[in-house]
PDB file of C-alpha atoms and ligand atoms in Angstrom:
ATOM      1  CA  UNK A 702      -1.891  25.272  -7.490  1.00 60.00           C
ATOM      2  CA  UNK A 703      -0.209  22.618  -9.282  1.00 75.00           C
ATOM      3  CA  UNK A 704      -0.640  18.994  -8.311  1.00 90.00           C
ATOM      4  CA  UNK A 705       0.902  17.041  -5.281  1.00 95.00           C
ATOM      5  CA  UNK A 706       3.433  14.253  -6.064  1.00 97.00           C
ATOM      6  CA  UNK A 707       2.386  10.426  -6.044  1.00 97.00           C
ATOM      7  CA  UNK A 708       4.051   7.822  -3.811  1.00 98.00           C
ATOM      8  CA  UNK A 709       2.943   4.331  -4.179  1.00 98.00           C
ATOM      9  CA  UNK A 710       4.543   2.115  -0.892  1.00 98.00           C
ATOM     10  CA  UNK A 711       4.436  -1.831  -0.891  1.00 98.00           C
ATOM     11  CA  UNK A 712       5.440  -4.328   1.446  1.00 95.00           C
ATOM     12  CA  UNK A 713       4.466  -7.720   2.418  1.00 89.00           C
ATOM     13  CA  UNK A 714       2.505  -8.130   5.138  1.00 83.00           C
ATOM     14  CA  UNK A 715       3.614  -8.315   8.350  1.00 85.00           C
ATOM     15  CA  UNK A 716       6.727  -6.489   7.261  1.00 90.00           C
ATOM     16  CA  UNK A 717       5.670  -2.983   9.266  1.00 91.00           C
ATOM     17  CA  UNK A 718       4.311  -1.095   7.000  1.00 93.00           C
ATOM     18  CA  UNK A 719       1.263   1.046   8.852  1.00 89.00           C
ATOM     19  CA  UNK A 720       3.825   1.459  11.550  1.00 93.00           C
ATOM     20  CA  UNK A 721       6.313   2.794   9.277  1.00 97.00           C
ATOM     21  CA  UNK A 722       3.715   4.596   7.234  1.00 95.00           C
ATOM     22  CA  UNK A 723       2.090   6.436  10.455  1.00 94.00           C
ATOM     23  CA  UNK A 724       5.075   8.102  11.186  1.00 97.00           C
ATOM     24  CA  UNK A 725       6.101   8.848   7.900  1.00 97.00           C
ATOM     25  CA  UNK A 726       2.050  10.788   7.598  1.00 95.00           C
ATOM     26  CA  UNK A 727       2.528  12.233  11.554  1.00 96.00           C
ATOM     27  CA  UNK A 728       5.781  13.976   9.740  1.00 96.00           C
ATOM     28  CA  UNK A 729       4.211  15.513   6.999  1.00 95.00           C
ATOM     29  CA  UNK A 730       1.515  17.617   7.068  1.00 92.00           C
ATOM     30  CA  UNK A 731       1.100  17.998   3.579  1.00 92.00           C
ATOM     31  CA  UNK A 732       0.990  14.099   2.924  1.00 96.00           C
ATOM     32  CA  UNK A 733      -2.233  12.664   2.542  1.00 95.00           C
ATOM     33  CA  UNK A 734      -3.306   9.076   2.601  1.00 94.00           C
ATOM     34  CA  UNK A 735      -5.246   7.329  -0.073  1.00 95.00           C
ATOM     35  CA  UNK A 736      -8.015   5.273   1.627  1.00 97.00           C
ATOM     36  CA  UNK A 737      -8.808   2.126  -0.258  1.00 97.00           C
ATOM     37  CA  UNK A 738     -11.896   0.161  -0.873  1.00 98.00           C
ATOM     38  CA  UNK A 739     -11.707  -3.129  -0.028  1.00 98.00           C
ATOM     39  CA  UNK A 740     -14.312  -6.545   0.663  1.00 98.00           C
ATOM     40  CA  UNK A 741     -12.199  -7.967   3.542  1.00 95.00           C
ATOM     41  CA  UNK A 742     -13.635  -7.647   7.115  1.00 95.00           C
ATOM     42  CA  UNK A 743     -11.985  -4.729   9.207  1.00 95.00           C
ATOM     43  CA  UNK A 744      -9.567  -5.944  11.625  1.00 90.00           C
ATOM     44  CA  UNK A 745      -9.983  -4.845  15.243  1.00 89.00           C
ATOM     45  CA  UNK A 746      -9.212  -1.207  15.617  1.00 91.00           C
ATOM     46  CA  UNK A 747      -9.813  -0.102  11.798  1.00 93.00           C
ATOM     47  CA  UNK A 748     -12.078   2.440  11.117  1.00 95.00           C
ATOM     48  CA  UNK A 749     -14.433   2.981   8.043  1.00 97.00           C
ATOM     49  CA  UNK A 750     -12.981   5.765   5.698  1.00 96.00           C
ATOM     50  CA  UNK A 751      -9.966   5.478   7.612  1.00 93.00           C
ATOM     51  CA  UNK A 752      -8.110   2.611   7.255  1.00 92.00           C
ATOM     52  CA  UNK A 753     -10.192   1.657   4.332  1.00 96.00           C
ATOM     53  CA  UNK A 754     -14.009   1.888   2.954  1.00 97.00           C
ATOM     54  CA  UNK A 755     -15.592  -1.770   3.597  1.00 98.00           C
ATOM     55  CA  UNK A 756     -17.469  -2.532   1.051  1.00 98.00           C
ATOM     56  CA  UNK A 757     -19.452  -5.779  -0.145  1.00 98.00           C
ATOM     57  CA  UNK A 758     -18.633  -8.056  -3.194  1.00 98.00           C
ATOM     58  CA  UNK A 759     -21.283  -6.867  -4.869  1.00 98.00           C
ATOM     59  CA  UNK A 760     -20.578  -2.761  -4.288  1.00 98.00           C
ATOM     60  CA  UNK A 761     -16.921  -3.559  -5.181  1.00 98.00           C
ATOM     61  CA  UNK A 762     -17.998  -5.195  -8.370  1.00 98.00           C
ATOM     62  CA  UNK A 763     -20.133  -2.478  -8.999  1.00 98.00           C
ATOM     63  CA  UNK A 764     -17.702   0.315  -8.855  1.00 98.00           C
ATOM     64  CA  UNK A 765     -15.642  -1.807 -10.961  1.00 98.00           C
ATOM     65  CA  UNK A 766     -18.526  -1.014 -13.669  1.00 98.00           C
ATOM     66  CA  UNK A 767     -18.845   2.433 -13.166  1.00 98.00           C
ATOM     67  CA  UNK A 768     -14.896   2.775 -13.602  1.00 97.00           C
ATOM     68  CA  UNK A 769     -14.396   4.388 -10.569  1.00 97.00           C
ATOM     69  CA  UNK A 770     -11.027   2.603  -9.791  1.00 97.00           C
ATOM     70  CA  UNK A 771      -7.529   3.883 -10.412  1.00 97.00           C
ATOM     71  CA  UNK A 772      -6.537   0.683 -10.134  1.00 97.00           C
ATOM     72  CA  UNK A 773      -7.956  -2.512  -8.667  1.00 97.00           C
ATOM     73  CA  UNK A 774      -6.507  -5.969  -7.757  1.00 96.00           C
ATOM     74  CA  UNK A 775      -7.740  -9.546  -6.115  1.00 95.00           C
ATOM     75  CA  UNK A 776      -5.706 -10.868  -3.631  1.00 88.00           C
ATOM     76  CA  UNK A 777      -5.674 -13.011  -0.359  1.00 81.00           C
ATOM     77  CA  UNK A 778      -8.945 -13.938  -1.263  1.00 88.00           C
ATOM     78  CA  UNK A 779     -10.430 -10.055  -1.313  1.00 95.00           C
ATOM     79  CA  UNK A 780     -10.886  -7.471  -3.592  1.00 98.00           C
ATOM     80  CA  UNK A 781      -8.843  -3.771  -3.168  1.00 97.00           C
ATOM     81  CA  UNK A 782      -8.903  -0.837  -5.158  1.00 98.00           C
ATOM     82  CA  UNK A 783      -7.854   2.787  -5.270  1.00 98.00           C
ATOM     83  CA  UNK A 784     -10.943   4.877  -5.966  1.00 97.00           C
ATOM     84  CA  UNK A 785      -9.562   7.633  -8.621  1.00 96.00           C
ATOM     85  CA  UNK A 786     -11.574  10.220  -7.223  1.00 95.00           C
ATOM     86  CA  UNK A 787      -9.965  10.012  -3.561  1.00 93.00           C
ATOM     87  CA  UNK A 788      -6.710  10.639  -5.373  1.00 95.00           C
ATOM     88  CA  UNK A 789      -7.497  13.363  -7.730  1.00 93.00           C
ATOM     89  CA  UNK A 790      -9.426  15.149  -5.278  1.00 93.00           C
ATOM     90  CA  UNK A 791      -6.211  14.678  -2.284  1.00 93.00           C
ATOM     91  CA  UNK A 792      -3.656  15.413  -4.957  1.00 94.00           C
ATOM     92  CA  UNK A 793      -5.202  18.798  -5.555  1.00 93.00           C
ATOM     93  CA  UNK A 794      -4.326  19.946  -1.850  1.00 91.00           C
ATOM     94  CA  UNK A 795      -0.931  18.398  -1.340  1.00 93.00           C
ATOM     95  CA  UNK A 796       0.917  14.835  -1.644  1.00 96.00           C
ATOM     96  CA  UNK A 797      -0.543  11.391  -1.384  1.00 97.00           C
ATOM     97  CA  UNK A 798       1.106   8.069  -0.270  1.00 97.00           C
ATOM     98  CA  UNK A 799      -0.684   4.967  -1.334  1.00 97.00           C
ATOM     99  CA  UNK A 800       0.081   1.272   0.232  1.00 96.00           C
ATOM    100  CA  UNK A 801      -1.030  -1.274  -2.576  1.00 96.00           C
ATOM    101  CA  UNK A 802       0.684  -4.043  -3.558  1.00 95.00           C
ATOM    102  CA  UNK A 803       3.025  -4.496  -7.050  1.00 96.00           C
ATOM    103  CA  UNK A 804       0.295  -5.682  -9.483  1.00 96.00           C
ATOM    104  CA  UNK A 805      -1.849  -2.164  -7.908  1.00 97.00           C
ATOM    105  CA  UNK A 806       1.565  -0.207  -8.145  1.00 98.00           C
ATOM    106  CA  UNK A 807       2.874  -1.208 -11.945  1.00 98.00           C
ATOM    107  CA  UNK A 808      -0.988  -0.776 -13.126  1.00 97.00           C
ATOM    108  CA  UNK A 809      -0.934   2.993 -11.290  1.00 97.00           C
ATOM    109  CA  UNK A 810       2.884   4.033 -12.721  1.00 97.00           C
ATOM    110  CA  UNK A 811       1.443   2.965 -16.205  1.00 96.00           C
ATOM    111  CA  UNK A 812      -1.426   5.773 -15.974  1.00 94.00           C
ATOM    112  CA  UNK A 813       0.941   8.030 -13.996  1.00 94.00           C
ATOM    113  CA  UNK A 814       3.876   7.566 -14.810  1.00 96.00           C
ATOM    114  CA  UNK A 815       5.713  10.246 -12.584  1.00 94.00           C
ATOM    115  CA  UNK A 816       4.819   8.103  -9.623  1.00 97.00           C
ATOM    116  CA  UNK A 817       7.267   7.373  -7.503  1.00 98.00           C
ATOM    117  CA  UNK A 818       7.396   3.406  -5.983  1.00 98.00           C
ATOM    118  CA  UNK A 819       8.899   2.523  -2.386  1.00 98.00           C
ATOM    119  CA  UNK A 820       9.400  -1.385  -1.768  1.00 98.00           C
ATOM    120  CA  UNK A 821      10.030  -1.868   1.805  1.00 98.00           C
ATOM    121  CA  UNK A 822      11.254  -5.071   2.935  1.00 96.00           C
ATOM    122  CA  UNK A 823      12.017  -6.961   6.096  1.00 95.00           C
ATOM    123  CA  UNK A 824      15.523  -7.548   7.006  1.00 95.00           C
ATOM    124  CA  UNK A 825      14.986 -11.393   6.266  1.00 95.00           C
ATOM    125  CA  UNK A 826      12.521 -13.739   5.095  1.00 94.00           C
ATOM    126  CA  UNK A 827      12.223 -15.711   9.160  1.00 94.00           C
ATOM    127  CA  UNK A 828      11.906 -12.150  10.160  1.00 93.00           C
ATOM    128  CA  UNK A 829       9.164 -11.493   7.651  1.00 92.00           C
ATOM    129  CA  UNK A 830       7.194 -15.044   8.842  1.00 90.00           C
ATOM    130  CA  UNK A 831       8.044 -14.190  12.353  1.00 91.00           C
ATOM    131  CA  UNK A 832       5.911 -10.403  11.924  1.00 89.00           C
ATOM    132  CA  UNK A 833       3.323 -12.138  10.121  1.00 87.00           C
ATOM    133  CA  UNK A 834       2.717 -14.677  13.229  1.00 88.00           C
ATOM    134  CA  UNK A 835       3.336 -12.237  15.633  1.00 86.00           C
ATOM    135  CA  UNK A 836       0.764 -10.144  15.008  1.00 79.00           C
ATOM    136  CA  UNK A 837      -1.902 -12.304  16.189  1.00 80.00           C
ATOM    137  CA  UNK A 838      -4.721 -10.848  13.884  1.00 77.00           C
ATOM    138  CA  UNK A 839      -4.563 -12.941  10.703  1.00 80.00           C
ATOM    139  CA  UNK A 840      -5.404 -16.458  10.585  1.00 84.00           C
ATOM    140  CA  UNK A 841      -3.699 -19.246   9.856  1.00 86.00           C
ATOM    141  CA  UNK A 842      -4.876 -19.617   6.627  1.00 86.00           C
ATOM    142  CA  UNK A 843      -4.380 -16.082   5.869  1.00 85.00           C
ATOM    143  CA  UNK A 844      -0.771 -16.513   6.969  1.00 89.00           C
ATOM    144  CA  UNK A 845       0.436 -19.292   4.105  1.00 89.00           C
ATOM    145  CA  UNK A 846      -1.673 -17.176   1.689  1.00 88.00           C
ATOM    146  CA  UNK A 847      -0.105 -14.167   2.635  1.00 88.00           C
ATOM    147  CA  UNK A 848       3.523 -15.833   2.850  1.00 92.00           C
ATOM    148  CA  UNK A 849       3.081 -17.397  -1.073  1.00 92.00           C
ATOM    149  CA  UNK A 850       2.109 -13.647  -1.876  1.00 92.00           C
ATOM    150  CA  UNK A 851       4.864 -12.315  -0.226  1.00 94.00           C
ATOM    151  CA  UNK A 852       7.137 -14.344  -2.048  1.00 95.00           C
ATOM    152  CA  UNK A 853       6.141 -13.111  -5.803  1.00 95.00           C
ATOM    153  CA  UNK A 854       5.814  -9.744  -4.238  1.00 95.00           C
ATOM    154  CA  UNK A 855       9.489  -9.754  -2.944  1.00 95.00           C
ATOM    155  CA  UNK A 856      10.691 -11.139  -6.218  1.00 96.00           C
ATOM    156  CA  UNK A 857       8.720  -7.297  -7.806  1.00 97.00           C
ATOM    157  CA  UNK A 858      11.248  -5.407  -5.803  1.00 97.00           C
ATOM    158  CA  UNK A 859      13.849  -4.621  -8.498  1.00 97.00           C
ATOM    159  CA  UNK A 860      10.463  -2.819 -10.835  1.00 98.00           C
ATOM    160  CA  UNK A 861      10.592  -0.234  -7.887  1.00 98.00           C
ATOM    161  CA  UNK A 862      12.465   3.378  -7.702  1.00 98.00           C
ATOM    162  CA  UNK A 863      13.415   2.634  -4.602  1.00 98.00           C
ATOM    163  CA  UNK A 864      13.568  -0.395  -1.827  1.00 98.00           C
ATOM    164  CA  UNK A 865      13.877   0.386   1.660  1.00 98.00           C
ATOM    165  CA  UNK A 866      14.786  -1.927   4.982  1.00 97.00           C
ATOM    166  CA  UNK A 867      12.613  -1.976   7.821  1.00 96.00           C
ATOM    167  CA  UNK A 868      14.830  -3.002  10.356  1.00 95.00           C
ATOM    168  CA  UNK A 869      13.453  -0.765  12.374  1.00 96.00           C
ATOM    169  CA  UNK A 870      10.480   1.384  12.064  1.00 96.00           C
ATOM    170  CA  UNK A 871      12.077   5.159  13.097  1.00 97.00           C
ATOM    171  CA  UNK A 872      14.817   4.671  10.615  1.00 98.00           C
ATOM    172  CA  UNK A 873      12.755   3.277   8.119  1.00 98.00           C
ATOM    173  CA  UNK A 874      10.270   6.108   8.333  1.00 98.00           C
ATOM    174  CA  UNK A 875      13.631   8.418   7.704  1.00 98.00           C
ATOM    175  CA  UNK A 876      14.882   6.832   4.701  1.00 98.00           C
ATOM    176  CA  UNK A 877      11.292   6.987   3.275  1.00 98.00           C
ATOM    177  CA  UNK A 878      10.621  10.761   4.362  1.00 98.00           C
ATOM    178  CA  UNK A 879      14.560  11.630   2.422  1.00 98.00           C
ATOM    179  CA  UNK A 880      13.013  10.183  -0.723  1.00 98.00           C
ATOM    180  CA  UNK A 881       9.707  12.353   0.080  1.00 97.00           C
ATOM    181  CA  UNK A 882      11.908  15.124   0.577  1.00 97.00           C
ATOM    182  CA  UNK A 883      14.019  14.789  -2.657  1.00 97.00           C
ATOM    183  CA  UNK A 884      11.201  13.796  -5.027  1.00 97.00           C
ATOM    184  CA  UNK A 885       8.603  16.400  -3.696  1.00 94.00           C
ATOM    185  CA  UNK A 886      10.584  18.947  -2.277  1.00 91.00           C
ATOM    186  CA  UNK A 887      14.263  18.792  -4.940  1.00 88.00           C
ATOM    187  CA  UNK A 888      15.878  18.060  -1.501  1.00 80.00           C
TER     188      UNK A 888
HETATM  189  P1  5GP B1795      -4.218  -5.747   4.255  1.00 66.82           P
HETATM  190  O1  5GP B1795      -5.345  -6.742   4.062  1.00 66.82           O
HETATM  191  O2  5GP B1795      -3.099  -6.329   5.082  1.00 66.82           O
HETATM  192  O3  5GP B1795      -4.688  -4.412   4.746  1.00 66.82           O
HETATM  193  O4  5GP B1795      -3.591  -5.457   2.813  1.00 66.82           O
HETATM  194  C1  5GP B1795      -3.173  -6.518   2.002  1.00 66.82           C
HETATM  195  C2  5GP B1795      -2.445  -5.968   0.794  1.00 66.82           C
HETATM  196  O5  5GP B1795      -3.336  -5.204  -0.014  1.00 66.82           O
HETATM  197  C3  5GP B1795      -1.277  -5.046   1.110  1.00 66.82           C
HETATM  198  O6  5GP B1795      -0.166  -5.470   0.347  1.00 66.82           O
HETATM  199  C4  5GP B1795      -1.752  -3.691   0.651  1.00 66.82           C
HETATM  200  O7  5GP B1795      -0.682  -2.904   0.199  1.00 66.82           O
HETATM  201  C5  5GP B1795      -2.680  -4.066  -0.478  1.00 66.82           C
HETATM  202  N1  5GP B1795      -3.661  -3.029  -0.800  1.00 66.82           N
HETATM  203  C6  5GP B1795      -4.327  -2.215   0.050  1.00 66.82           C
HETATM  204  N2  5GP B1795      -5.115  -1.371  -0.618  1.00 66.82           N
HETATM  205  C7  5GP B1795      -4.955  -1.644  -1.935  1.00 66.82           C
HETATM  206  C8  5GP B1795      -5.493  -1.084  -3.142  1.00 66.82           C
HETATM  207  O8  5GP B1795      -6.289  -0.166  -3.156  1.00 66.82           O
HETATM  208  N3  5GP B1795      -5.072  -1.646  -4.306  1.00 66.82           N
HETATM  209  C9  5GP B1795      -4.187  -2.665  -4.366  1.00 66.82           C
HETATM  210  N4  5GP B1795      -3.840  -3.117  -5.559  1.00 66.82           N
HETATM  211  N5  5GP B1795      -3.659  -3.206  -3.254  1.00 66.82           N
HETATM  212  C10 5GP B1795      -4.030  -2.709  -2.061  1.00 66.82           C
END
């Protein structure tokens, strides 16, 4: 069986992305979810192996050593990575969306290059800030980190195949699952 297609989606945070990435998976059967590692502290509701594996400083560090990242990249104060076997193994039975941010995305299209990157944005940057604070779950420290991030990351968005609005999440999930469609399916 030949290998599923790679789709690598960023986004700031707070601009929607799990809720526009759960529907897009809850369309698709055959699309897969690459679970990160990561060393920051599970938010309420996020589940080991799901969401991400939460790992230490030290067991991030050494994976880094044994190479067993796709990619990797420091930000907001934590470490995330992509472990390479999670993808190779999910690619094997079908598609595979990954969220990771630019620096994780340009670093991923340079060792697979027929990777497809999806930018989503939020309609505006006080709509962005407004999401962010909203949420309630990241502190306020977190929050100007995150917004200086945001920022550079927004500035990235031209480097992508494709940028999509989340103005709101059901047609968002649409215009992502047409590019799905089209790269995965010649739709
Ligand atoms: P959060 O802490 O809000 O879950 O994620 C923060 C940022 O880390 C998001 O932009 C997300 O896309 C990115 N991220 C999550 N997993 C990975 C990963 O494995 N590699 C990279 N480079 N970025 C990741």
């Amino acid at each position: 069986m030949a290998e599923g297609k790679l789709f690598i989606i960023s986004g700031a945070s707070g601009v929607g992305k799990s809720t526009v990435l759960k529907k897009v998976m809850d369309s698709r059967a055959d699309l897969q979810f690459s679970v990160s590692a990561t060393t920051r502290a599970p938010r309420p509701g996020e589940q080991e192996g799901v969401s991400y594996y939460f790992v230490s400083k030290e067991q991030f560090e050494q994976m880094i050593q044994q190479d067993a990242f796709l990619e990797y990249d420091a930000h907001n104060k934590n470490y995330y990575g992509t472990p390479t076997k999670e993808v190779e193994q999910k690619l094997q039975s079908g598609h595979m969306i990954l969220d990771i941010e630019p620096v994780g995305a340009f670093n991923v299209r340079k060792k697979r290059p027929d990777a497809t990157l999806i930018f989503i944005e939020a309609p505006s940057w006080e709509e962005l800030e407004r999401r962010l604070r909203g949420r309630g779950d990241t502190p306020e420290d977190q929050i100007a980190l995150r917004l200086e991030r945001a920022k550079w990351e927004l500035e990235q968005k031209e480097k992508y195949d494709y940028v999509v609005v989340n103005d709101q999440a059901q047609a968002c999930a649409e215009r992502i699952l047409h590019i799905i469609a089209q790269v995965a399916d010649g739709k």
